[in-house]
PDB file of C-alpha atoms and ligand atoms in Angstrom:
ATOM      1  CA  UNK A  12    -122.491 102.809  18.037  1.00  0.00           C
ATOM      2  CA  UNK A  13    -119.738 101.178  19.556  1.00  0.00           C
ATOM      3  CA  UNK A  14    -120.144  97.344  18.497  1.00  0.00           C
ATOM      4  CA  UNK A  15    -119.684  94.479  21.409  1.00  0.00           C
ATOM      5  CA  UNK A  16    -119.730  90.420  21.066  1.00  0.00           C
ATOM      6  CA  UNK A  17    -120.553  89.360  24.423  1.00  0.00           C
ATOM      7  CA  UNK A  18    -119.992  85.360  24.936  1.00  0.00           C
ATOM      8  CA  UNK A  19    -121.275  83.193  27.400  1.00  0.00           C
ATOM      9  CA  UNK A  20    -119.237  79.746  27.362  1.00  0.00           C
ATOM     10  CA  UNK A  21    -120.627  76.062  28.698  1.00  0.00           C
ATOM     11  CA  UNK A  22    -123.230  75.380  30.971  1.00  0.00           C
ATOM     12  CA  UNK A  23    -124.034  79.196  31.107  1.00  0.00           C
ATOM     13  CA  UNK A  24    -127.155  78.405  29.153  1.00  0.00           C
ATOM     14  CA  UNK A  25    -128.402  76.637  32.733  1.00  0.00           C
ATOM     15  CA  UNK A  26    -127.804  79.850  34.468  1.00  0.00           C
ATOM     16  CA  UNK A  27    -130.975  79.716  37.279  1.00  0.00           C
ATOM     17  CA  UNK A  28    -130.917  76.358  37.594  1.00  0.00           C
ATOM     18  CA  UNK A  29    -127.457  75.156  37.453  1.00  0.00           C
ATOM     19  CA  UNK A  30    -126.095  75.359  41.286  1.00  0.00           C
ATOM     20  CA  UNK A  31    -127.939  78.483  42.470  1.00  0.00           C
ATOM     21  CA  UNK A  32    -126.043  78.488  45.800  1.00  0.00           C
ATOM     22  CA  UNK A  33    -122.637  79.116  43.450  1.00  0.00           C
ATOM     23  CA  UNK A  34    -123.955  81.342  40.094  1.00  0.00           C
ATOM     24  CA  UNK A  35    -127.747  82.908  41.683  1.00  0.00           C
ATOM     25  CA  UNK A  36    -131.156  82.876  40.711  1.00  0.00           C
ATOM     26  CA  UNK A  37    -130.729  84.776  37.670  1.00  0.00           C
ATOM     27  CA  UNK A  38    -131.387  83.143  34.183  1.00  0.00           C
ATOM     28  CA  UNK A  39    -129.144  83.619  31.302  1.00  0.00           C
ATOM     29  CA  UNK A  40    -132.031  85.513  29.428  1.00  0.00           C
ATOM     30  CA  UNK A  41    -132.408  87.575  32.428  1.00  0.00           C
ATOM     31  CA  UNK A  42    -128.638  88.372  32.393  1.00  0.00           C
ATOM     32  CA  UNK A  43    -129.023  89.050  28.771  1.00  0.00           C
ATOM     33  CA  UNK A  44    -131.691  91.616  29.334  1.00  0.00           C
ATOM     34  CA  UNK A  45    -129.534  93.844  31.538  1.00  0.00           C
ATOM     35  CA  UNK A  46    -127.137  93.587  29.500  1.00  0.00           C
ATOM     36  CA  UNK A  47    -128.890  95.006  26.771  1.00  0.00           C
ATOM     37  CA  UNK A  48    -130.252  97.401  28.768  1.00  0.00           C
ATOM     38  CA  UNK A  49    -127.025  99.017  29.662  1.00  0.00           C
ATOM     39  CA  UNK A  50    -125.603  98.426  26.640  1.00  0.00           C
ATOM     40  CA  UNK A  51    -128.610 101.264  24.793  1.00  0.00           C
ATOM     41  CA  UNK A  52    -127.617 103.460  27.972  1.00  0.00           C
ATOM     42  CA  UNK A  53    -124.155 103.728  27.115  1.00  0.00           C
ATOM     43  CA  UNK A  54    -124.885 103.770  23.085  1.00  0.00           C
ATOM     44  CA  UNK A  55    -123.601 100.429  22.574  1.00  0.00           C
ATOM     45  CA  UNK A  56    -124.912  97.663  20.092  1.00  0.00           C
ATOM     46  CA  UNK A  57    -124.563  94.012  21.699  1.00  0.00           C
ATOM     47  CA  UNK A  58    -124.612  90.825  20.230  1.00  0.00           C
ATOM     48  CA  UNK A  59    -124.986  88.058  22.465  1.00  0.00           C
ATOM     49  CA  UNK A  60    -123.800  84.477  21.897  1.00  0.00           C
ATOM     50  CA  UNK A  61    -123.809  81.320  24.490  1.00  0.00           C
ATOM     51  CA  UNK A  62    -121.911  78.451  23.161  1.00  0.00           C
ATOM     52  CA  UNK A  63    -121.203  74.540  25.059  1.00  0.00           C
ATOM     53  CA  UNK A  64    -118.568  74.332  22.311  1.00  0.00           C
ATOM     54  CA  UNK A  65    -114.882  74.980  22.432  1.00  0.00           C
ATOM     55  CA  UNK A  66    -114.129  75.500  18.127  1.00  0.00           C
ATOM     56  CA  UNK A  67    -117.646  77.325  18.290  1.00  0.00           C
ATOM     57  CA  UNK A  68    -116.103  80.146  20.529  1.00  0.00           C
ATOM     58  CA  UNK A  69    -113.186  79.891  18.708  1.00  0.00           C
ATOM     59  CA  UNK A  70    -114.962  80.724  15.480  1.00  0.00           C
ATOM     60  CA  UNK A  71    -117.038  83.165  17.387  1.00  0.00           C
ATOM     61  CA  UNK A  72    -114.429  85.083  18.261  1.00  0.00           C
ATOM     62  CA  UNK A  73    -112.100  84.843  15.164  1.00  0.00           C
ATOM     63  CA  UNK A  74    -115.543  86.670  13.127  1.00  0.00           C
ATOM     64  CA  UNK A  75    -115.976  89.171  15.933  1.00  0.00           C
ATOM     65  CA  UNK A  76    -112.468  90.966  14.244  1.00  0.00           C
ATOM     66  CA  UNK A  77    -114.096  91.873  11.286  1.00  0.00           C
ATOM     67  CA  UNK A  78    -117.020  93.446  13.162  1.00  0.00           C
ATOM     68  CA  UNK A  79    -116.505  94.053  17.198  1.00  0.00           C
ATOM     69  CA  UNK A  80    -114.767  96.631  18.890  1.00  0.00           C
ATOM     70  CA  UNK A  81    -114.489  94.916  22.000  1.00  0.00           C
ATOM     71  CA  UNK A  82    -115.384  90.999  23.608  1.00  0.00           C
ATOM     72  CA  UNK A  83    -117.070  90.262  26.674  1.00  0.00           C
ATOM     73  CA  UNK A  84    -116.395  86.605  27.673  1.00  0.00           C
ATOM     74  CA  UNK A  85    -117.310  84.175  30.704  1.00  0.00           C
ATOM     75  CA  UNK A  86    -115.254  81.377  28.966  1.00  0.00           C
ATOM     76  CA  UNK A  87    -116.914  78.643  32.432  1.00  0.00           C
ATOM     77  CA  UNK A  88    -114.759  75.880  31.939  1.00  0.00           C
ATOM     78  CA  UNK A  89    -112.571  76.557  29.305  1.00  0.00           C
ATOM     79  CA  UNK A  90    -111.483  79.312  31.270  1.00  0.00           C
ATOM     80  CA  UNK A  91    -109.067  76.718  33.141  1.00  0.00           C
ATOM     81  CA  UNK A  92    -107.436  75.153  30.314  1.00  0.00           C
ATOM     82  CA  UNK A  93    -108.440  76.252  26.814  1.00  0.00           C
ATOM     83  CA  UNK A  94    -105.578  77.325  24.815  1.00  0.00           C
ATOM     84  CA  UNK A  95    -107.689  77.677  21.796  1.00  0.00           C
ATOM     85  CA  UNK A  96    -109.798  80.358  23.336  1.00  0.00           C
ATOM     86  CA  UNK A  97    -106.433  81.724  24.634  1.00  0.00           C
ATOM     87  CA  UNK A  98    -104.807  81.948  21.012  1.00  0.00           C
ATOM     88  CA  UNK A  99    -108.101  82.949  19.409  1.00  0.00           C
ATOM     89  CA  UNK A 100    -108.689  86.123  22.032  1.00  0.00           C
ATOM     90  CA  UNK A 101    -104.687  87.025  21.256  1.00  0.00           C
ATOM     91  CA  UNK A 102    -105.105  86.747  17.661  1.00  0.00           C
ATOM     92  CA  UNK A 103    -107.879  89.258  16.975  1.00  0.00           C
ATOM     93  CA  UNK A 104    -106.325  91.878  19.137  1.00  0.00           C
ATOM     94  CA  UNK A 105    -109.490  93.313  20.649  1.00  0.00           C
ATOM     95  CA  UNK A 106    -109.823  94.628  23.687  1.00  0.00           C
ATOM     96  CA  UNK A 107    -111.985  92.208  26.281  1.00  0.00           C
ATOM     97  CA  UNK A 108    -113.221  91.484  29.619  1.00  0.00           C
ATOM     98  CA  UNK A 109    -112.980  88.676  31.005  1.00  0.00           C
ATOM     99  CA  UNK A 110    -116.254  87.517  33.441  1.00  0.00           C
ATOM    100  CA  UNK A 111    -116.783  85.166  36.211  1.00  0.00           C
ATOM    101  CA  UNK A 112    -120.207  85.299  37.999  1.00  0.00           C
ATOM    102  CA  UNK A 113    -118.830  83.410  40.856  1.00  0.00           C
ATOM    103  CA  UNK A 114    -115.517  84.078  42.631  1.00  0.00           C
ATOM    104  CA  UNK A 115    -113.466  81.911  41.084  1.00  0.00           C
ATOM    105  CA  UNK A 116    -110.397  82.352  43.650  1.00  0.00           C
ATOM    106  CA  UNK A 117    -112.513  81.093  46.624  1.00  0.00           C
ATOM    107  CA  UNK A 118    -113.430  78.056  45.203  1.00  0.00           C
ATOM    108  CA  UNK A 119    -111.489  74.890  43.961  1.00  0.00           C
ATOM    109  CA  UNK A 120    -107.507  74.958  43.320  1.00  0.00           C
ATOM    110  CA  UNK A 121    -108.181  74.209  39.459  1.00  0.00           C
ATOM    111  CA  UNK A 122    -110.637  77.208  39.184  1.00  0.00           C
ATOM    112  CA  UNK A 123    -107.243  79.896  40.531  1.00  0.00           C
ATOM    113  CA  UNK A 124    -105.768  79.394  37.241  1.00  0.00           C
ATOM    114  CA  UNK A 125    -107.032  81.424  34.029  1.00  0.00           C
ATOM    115  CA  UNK A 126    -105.211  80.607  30.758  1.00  0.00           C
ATOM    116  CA  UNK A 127    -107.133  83.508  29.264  1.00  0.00           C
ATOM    117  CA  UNK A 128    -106.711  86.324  31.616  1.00  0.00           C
ATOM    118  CA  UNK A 129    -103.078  87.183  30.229  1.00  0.00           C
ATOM    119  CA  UNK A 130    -104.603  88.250  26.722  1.00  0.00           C
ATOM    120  CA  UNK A 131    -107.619  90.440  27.718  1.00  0.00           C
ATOM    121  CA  UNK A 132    -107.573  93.468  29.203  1.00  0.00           C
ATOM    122  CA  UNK A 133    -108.931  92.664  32.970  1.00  0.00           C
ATOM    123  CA  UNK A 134    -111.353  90.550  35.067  1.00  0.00           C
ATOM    124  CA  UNK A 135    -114.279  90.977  36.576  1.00  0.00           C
ATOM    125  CA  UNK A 136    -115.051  88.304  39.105  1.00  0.00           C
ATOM    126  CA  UNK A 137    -117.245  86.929  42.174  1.00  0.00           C
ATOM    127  CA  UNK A 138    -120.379  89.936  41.277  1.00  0.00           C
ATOM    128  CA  UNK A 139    -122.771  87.544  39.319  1.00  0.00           C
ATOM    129  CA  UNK A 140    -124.548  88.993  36.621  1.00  0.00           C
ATOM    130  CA  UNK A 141    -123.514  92.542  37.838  1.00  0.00           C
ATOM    131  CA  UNK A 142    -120.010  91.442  36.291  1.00  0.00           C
ATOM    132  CA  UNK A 143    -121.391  92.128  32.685  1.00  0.00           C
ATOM    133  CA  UNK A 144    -123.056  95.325  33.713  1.00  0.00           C
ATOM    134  CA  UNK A 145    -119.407  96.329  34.723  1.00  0.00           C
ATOM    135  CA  UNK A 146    -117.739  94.989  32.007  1.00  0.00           C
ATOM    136  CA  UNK A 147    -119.729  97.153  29.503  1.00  0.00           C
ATOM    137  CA  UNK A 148    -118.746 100.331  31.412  1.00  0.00           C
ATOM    138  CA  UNK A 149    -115.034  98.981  31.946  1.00  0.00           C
ATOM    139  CA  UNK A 150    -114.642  98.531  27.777  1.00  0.00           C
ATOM    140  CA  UNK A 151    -116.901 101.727  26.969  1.00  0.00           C
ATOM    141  CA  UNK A 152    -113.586 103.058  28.483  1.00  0.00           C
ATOM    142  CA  UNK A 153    -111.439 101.107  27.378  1.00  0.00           C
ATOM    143  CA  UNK A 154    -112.256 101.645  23.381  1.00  0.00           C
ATOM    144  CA  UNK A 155    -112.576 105.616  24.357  1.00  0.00           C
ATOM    145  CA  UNK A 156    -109.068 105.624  25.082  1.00  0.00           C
ATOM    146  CA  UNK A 157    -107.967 104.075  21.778  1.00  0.00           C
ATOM    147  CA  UNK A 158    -106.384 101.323  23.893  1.00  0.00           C
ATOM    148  CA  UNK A 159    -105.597  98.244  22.184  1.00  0.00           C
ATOM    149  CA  UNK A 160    -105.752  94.602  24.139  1.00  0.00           C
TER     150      UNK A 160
HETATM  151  C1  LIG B   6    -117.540  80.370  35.895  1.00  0.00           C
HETATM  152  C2  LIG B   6    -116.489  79.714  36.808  1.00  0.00           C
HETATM  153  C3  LIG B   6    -115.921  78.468  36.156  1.00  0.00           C
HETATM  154  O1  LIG B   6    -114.953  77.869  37.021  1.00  0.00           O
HETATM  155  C4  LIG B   6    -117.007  77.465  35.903  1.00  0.00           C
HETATM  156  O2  LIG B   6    -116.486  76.338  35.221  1.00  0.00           O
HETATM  157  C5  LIG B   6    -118.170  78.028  35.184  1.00  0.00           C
HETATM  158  C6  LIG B   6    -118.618  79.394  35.480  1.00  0.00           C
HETATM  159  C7  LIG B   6    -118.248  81.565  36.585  1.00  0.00           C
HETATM  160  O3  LIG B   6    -118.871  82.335  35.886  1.00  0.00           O
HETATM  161  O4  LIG B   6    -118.191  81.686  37.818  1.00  0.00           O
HETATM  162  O5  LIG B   6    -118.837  77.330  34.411  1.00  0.00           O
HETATM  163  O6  LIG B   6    -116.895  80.878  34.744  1.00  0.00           O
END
């Protein structure tokens, strides 16, 4: 079984609630059950983490190299400016996705700029909770092909 931390950063725990019009009706527990549902499709073990917490994620992240083959991470705000998460997702060397329910790129200037997106392998962006769906499928192939981040 290929082994997957999947991350949801701040305010994702509000998913449902938290400005429908921009991130659906969907609840992060909903998310999480389709993601575990494709996961078992494509013989994939997740484990599924939401943290409000910047050295959290870091830690998160850091553990996930003695265990993971691959990260799945909607950093929400931190996206935009958190080096930390930037350094952590370089250090381990894994290869990720990076996820953004809404479209980031049609919304506010400050929300254009991703520190993270240079150190994981691509994005997947403006599909909601689809975007995890994908992401499984995009690192399933990924890892297959022995790439490295
Ligand atoms: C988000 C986009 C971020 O700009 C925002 O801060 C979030 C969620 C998204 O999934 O669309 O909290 O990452």
């Amino acid at each position: 079984m290929i082994k997957i931390l999947v991350v949801h950063g701040p305010n994702l725990n509000l998913l449902g609630q938290r400005e429908p019009g921009v991130y659906g009706v969907e609840s992060i527990d909903q998310i999480n059950n389709r993601i575990h549902a494709r996961a078992q499709e494509l013989e994939m073990e997740v484990r599924v983490v939401q943290s409000n917490s910047e050295g959290e994620i870091v830690d998160i992240i850091q553990q996930a190299a003695s265990w993971a083959e691959g990260i799945i991470i909607n950093p929400a705000a931190y996206t935009h400016y958190s080096i930390a998460i930037r350094d952590a997702l370089a250090a381990v060397h894994l290869p990720a996705v990076e996820v953004h329910l809404s479209n980031v790129h049609a919304r506010e200037e400050f929300r254009h700029r991703s520190v993270t997106a240079p150190v994981v392998s691509g994005q997947i962006v403006g599909f909601g909770g689809d975007g995890y769906v994908l992401a499984l499928d995009a690192l399933k192939r990924i890892i297959a092909s022995g790439a490295k981040r």
